[in-house]
PDB file of C-alpha atoms in Angstrom:
ATOM      1  CA  UNK E   1      56.344  62.512-156.984  1.00 50.00           C
ATOM      2  CA  UNK E   2      56.841  63.328-152.967  1.00 62.00           C
ATOM      3  CA  UNK E   3      57.155  60.232-150.543  1.00 81.00           C
ATOM      4  CA  UNK E   4      54.560  60.053-148.164  1.00 82.00           C
ATOM      5  CA  UNK E   5      56.638  60.854-145.005  1.00 84.00           C
ATOM      6  CA  UNK E   6      57.675  64.088-147.181  1.00 88.00           C
ATOM      7  CA  UNK E   7      54.344  64.795-147.983  1.00 86.00           C
ATOM      8  CA  UNK E   8      53.372  64.634-144.110  1.00 86.00           C
ATOM      9  CA  UNK E   9      56.357  66.617-143.408  1.00 88.00           C
ATOM     10  CA  UNK E  10      55.271  69.275-145.620  1.00 85.00           C
ATOM     11  CA  UNK E  11      51.882  69.758-144.162  1.00 84.00           C
ATOM     12  CA  UNK E  12      52.990  70.248-140.735  1.00 87.00           C
ATOM     13  CA  UNK E  13      55.648  72.889-141.767  1.00 89.00           C
ATOM     14  CA  UNK E  14      53.274  75.633-141.688  1.00 87.00           C
ATOM     15  CA  UNK E  15      51.413  74.493-138.356  1.00 87.00           C
ATOM     16  CA  UNK E  16      55.091  74.409-136.768  1.00 88.00           C
ATOM     17  CA  UNK E  17      55.929  77.608-137.776  1.00 88.00           C
ATOM     18  CA  UNK E  18      52.455  79.005-136.340  1.00 87.00           C
ATOM     19  CA  UNK E  19      53.045  77.133-133.201  1.00 87.00           C
ATOM     20  CA  UNK E  20      50.118  75.030-133.789  1.00 87.00           C
ATOM     21  CA  UNK E  21      51.816  71.124-133.520  1.00 88.00           C
ATOM     22  CA  UNK E  22      51.744  68.491-131.069  1.00 89.00           C
ATOM     23  CA  UNK E  23      55.140  68.050-129.483  1.00 89.00           C
ATOM     24  CA  UNK E  24      55.243  64.324-131.127  1.00 90.00           C
ATOM     25  CA  UNK E  25      54.231  65.816-134.718  1.00 88.00           C
ATOM     26  CA  UNK E  26      57.132  68.457-134.040  1.00 90.00           C
ATOM     27  CA  UNK E  27      59.573  65.753-133.100  1.00 91.00           C
ATOM     28  CA  UNK E  28      58.879  63.580-136.147  1.00 89.00           C
ATOM     29  CA  UNK E  29      58.958  66.630-138.354  1.00 89.00           C
ATOM     30  CA  UNK E  30      62.246  68.144-136.975  1.00 90.00           C
ATOM     31  CA  UNK E  31      63.637  64.474-137.435  1.00 92.00           C
ATOM     32  CA  UNK E  32      62.274  63.830-140.793  1.00 92.00           C
ATOM     33  CA  UNK E  33      63.631  67.512-142.202  1.00 92.00           C
ATOM     34  CA  UNK E  34      67.129  66.952-140.449  1.00 94.00           C
ATOM     35  CA  UNK E  35      67.769  63.751-142.549  1.00 93.00           C
ATOM     36  CA  UNK E  36      65.631  64.617-145.715  1.00 91.00           C
ATOM     37  CA  UNK E  37      67.615  66.224-148.492  1.00 92.00           C
ATOM     38  CA  UNK E  38      64.347  67.401-150.186  1.00 89.00           C
ATOM     39  CA  UNK E  39      62.160  68.602-147.291  1.00 91.00           C
ATOM     40  CA  UNK E  40      65.839  70.719-145.586  1.00 93.00           C
ATOM     41  CA  UNK E  41      65.984  73.452-148.068  1.00 92.00           C
ATOM     42  CA  UNK E  42      61.952  73.562-148.440  1.00 91.00           C
ATOM     43  CA  UNK E  43      61.623  74.064-144.878  1.00 92.00           C
ATOM     44  CA  UNK E  44      64.207  76.486-144.443  1.00 92.00           C
ATOM     45  CA  UNK E  45      62.593  78.537-147.657  1.00 91.00           C
ATOM     46  CA  UNK E  46      59.315  78.508-145.723  1.00 89.00           C
ATOM     47  CA  UNK E  47      61.054  79.872-142.195  1.00 90.00           C
ATOM     48  CA  UNK E  48      62.786  82.689-144.538  1.00 91.00           C
ATOM     49  CA  UNK E  49      59.257  83.570-145.962  1.00 89.00           C
ATOM     50  CA  UNK E  50      57.617  83.632-142.535  1.00 89.00           C
ATOM     51  CA  UNK E  51      60.227  85.522-140.870  1.00 89.00           C
ATOM     52  CA  UNK E  52      59.863  87.938-143.856  1.00 89.00           C
ATOM     53  CA  UNK E  53      56.379  88.204-143.611  1.00 87.00           C
ATOM     54  CA  UNK E  54      55.965  88.522-139.738  1.00 85.00           C
ATOM     55  CA  UNK E  55      58.763  91.473-139.509  1.00 86.00           C
ATOM     56  CA  UNK E  56      56.584  93.293-142.655  1.00 84.00           C
ATOM     57  CA  UNK E  57      53.595  92.980-140.308  1.00 81.00           C
ATOM     58  CA  UNK E  58      55.636  94.077-137.192  1.00 82.00           C
ATOM     59  CA  UNK E  59      56.970  96.857-138.812  1.00 80.00           C
ATOM     60  CA  UNK E  60      53.875  98.114-140.470  1.00 79.00           C
ATOM     61  CA  UNK E  61      50.362  96.540-139.497  1.00 75.00           C
ATOM     62  CA  UNK E  62      50.930  95.650-135.933  1.00 71.00           C
ATOM     63  CA  UNK E  63      51.721  99.443-134.770  1.00 73.00           C
ATOM     64  CA  UNK E  64      48.995 101.054-137.120  1.00 74.00           C
ATOM     65  CA  UNK E  65      46.132 102.718-135.712  1.00 76.00           C
ATOM     66  CA  UNK E  66      43.012 103.343-137.649  1.00 74.00           C
ATOM     67  CA  UNK E  67      42.204 106.692-138.464  1.00 76.00           C
ATOM     68  CA  UNK E  68      39.300 108.201-136.323  1.00 74.00           C
ATOM     69  CA  UNK E  69      36.873 108.379-139.412  1.00 82.00           C
ATOM     70  CA  UNK E  70      37.145 104.512-139.915  1.00 78.00           C
ATOM     71  CA  UNK E  71      35.175 103.918-136.495  1.00 75.00           C
ATOM     72  CA  UNK E  72      32.778 106.709-137.551  1.00 78.00           C
ATOM     73  CA  UNK E  73      32.032 104.919-140.897  1.00 80.00           C
ATOM     74  CA  UNK E  74      31.608 101.578-139.101  1.00 80.00           C
ATOM     75  CA  UNK E  75      29.293 102.875-136.506  1.00 79.00           C
ATOM     76  CA  UNK E  76      27.382 104.438-139.495  1.00 79.00           C
ATOM     77  CA  UNK E  77      26.802 101.086-141.174  1.00 78.00           C
ATOM     78  CA  UNK E  78      25.372  99.543-137.933  1.00 78.00           C
ATOM     79  CA  UNK E  79      21.446  99.442-137.694  1.00 73.00           C
ATOM     80  CA  UNK E  80      19.968 101.925-135.186  1.00 72.00           C
ATOM     81  CA  UNK E  81      17.917  99.202-133.611  1.00 68.00           C
ATOM     82  CA  UNK E  82      20.101  95.612-133.011  1.00 63.00           C
ATOM     83  CA  UNK E  83      18.037  92.981-134.402  1.00 63.00           C
ATOM     84  CA  UNK E  84      16.595  90.371-132.156  1.00 61.00           C
ATOM     85  CA  UNK E  85      19.656  88.028-131.742  1.00 53.00           C
ATOM     86  CA  UNK E  86      17.692  84.972-130.393  1.00 60.00           C
ATOM     87  CA  UNK E  87      14.588  83.535-131.371  1.00 62.00           C
ATOM     88  CA  UNK E  88      11.602  82.654-128.977  1.00 67.00           C
ATOM     89  CA  UNK E  89      10.905  79.092-128.373  1.00 66.00           C
ATOM     90  CA  UNK E  90       7.161  79.535-130.032  1.00 67.00           C
ATOM     91  CA  UNK E  91       8.860  81.196-133.314  1.00 69.00           C
ATOM     92  CA  UNK E  92      10.726  77.791-133.590  1.00 66.00           C
ATOM     93  CA  UNK E  93       8.021  75.701-132.559  1.00 65.00           C
ATOM     94  CA  UNK E  94       5.892  77.249-135.073  1.00 71.00           C
ATOM     95  CA  UNK E  95       7.998  75.999-138.073  1.00 72.00           C
ATOM     96  CA  UNK E  96       7.474  72.291-137.074  1.00 70.00           C
ATOM     97  CA  UNK E  97       4.423  70.828-138.457  1.00 72.00           C
ATOM     98  CA  UNK E  98       1.678  69.683-135.828  1.00 69.00           C
ATOM     99  CA  UNK E  99       1.482  66.384-137.137  1.00 69.00           C
ATOM    100  CA  UNK E 100       5.367  65.834-136.653  1.00 72.00           C
ATOM    101  CA  UNK E 101       5.535  67.899-133.040  1.00 69.00           C
ATOM    102  CA  UNK E 102       2.399  65.824-131.351  1.00 73.00           C
ATOM    103  CA  UNK E 103       3.667  62.160-131.932  1.00 76.00           C
ATOM    104  CA  UNK E 104       7.312  63.518-131.032  1.00 78.00           C
ATOM    105  CA  UNK E 105       6.062  65.091-127.963  1.00 79.00           C
ATOM    106  CA  UNK E 106       4.172  61.921-127.217  1.00 77.00           C
ATOM    107  CA  UNK E 107       7.355  59.723-127.632  1.00 78.00           C
ATOM    108  CA  UNK E 108       9.525  61.696-125.929  1.00 80.00           C
ATOM    109  CA  UNK E 109       7.056  61.603-122.693  1.00 80.00           C
ATOM    110  CA  UNK E 110       6.888  57.842-123.243  1.00 76.00           C
ATOM    111  CA  UNK E 111      10.900  57.682-123.239  1.00 79.00           C
ATOM    112  CA  UNK E 112      10.597  59.666-119.816  1.00 79.00           C
ATOM    113  CA  UNK E 113       8.013  57.638-118.381  1.00 76.00           C
ATOM    114  CA  UNK E 114      10.378  54.348-119.418  1.00 73.00           C
ATOM    115  CA  UNK E 115      13.231  55.819-117.959  1.00 75.00           C
ATOM    116  CA  UNK E 116      11.676  56.648-114.844  1.00 75.00           C
ATOM    117  CA  UNK E 117       9.969  53.228-114.589  1.00 68.00           C
ATOM    118  CA  UNK E 118      13.464  51.382-114.942  1.00 69.00           C
ATOM    119  CA  UNK E 119      15.150  53.835-112.299  1.00 69.00           C
ATOM    120  CA  UNK E 120      12.402  52.713-110.317  1.00 66.00           C
ATOM    121  CA  UNK E 121      12.875  49.193-110.520  1.00 63.00           C
ATOM    122  CA  UNK E 122      16.645  49.306-110.174  1.00 64.00           C
ATOM    123  CA  UNK E 123      16.242  51.459-107.333  1.00 61.00           C
ATOM    124  CA  UNK E 124      13.674  49.563-105.527  1.00 58.00           C
ATOM    125  CA  UNK E 125      14.774  46.382-103.568  1.00 58.00           C
ATOM    126  CA  UNK E 126      13.870  42.965-105.383  1.00 57.00           C
ATOM    127  CA  UNK E 127      10.542  41.876-103.604  1.00 56.00           C
ATOM    128  CA  UNK E 128       8.903  38.607-105.387  1.00 54.00           C
ATOM    129  CA  UNK E 129       6.080  39.243-107.801  1.00 52.00           C
ATOM    130  CA  UNK E 130       6.922  43.203-107.752  1.00 55.00           C
ATOM    131  CA  UNK E 131       9.214  43.457-110.613  1.00 61.00           C
ATOM    132  CA  UNK E 132       7.292  41.412-113.042  1.00 64.00           C
ATOM    133  CA  UNK E 133       4.461  43.810-113.596  1.00 66.00           C
ATOM    134  CA  UNK E 134       6.918  46.430-113.861  1.00 64.00           C
ATOM    135  CA  UNK E 135       8.645  44.952-116.598  1.00 67.00           C
ATOM    136  CA  UNK E 136       5.852  43.943-118.502  1.00 72.00           C
ATOM    137  CA  UNK E 137       4.439  47.422-118.583  1.00 70.00           C
ATOM    138  CA  UNK E 138       8.290  48.453-119.945  1.00 67.00           C
ATOM    139  CA  UNK E 139       7.688  46.092-122.674  1.00 72.00           C
ATOM    140  CA  UNK E 140       4.253  47.470-123.546  1.00 75.00           C
ATOM    141  CA  UNK E 141       5.702  51.118-123.128  1.00 74.00           C
ATOM    142  CA  UNK E 142       8.948  50.211-125.461  1.00 74.00           C
ATOM    143  CA  UNK E 143       6.773  48.579-127.979  1.00 76.00           C
ATOM    144  CA  UNK E 144       4.316  51.869-128.049  1.00 76.00           C
ATOM    145  CA  UNK E 145       7.567  53.868-128.447  1.00 74.00           C
ATOM    146  CA  UNK E 146       8.787  51.645-131.519  1.00 74.00           C
ATOM    147  CA  UNK E 147       5.544  52.121-132.961  1.00 76.00           C
ATOM    148  CA  UNK E 148       5.182  55.803-133.002  1.00 75.00           C
ATOM    149  CA  UNK E 149       8.941  56.106-134.084  1.00 73.00           C
ATOM    150  CA  UNK E 150       7.811  54.035-137.245  1.00 73.00           C
ATOM    151  CA  UNK E 151       5.124  56.316-137.633  1.00 74.00           C
ATOM    152  CA  UNK E 152       7.246  59.479-137.634  1.00 70.00           C
ATOM    153  CA  UNK E 153       9.823  57.858-139.896  1.00 69.00           C
ATOM    154  CA  UNK E 154       6.592  57.312-142.583  1.00 71.00           C
ATOM    155  CA  UNK E 155       5.437  60.733-142.109  1.00 67.00           C
ATOM    156  CA  UNK E 156       9.118  62.251-142.980  1.00 62.00           C
ATOM    157  CA  UNK E 157       9.394  60.234-145.981  1.00 56.00           C
TER     158      UNK E 157
END
């Protein structure tokens, strides 16, 4: 059974060879491979395999060009008219049941109202007796929002 440090190092080896490893992980992996009798030969075998695959790829696939008939075959498979990539907002809204959409819209409007009132209250200078009614109104709106959220939650069940 591999030690945890060996297991972590072996998981990092592929990423190291691909250049997808952080400098800190690279240093930890190199340090471990330098002193571990089990991981050093495993890393060397992996490095040789990686070199062989890369050299084969460069010698064969990397310089190969697709035949002209390939691209014609690809274009023949494509539809004549491109499909509509984006759905209209109306299409998406039509899928949401009205019994859910209406209360959600009202809740969103109330949340915007609460946010606006809170912004107004924090932006306006403190005057005696002015912020108390705003706070009461905010409390009422928050209670309404909580009630609507509870109602929406029951409808989803």
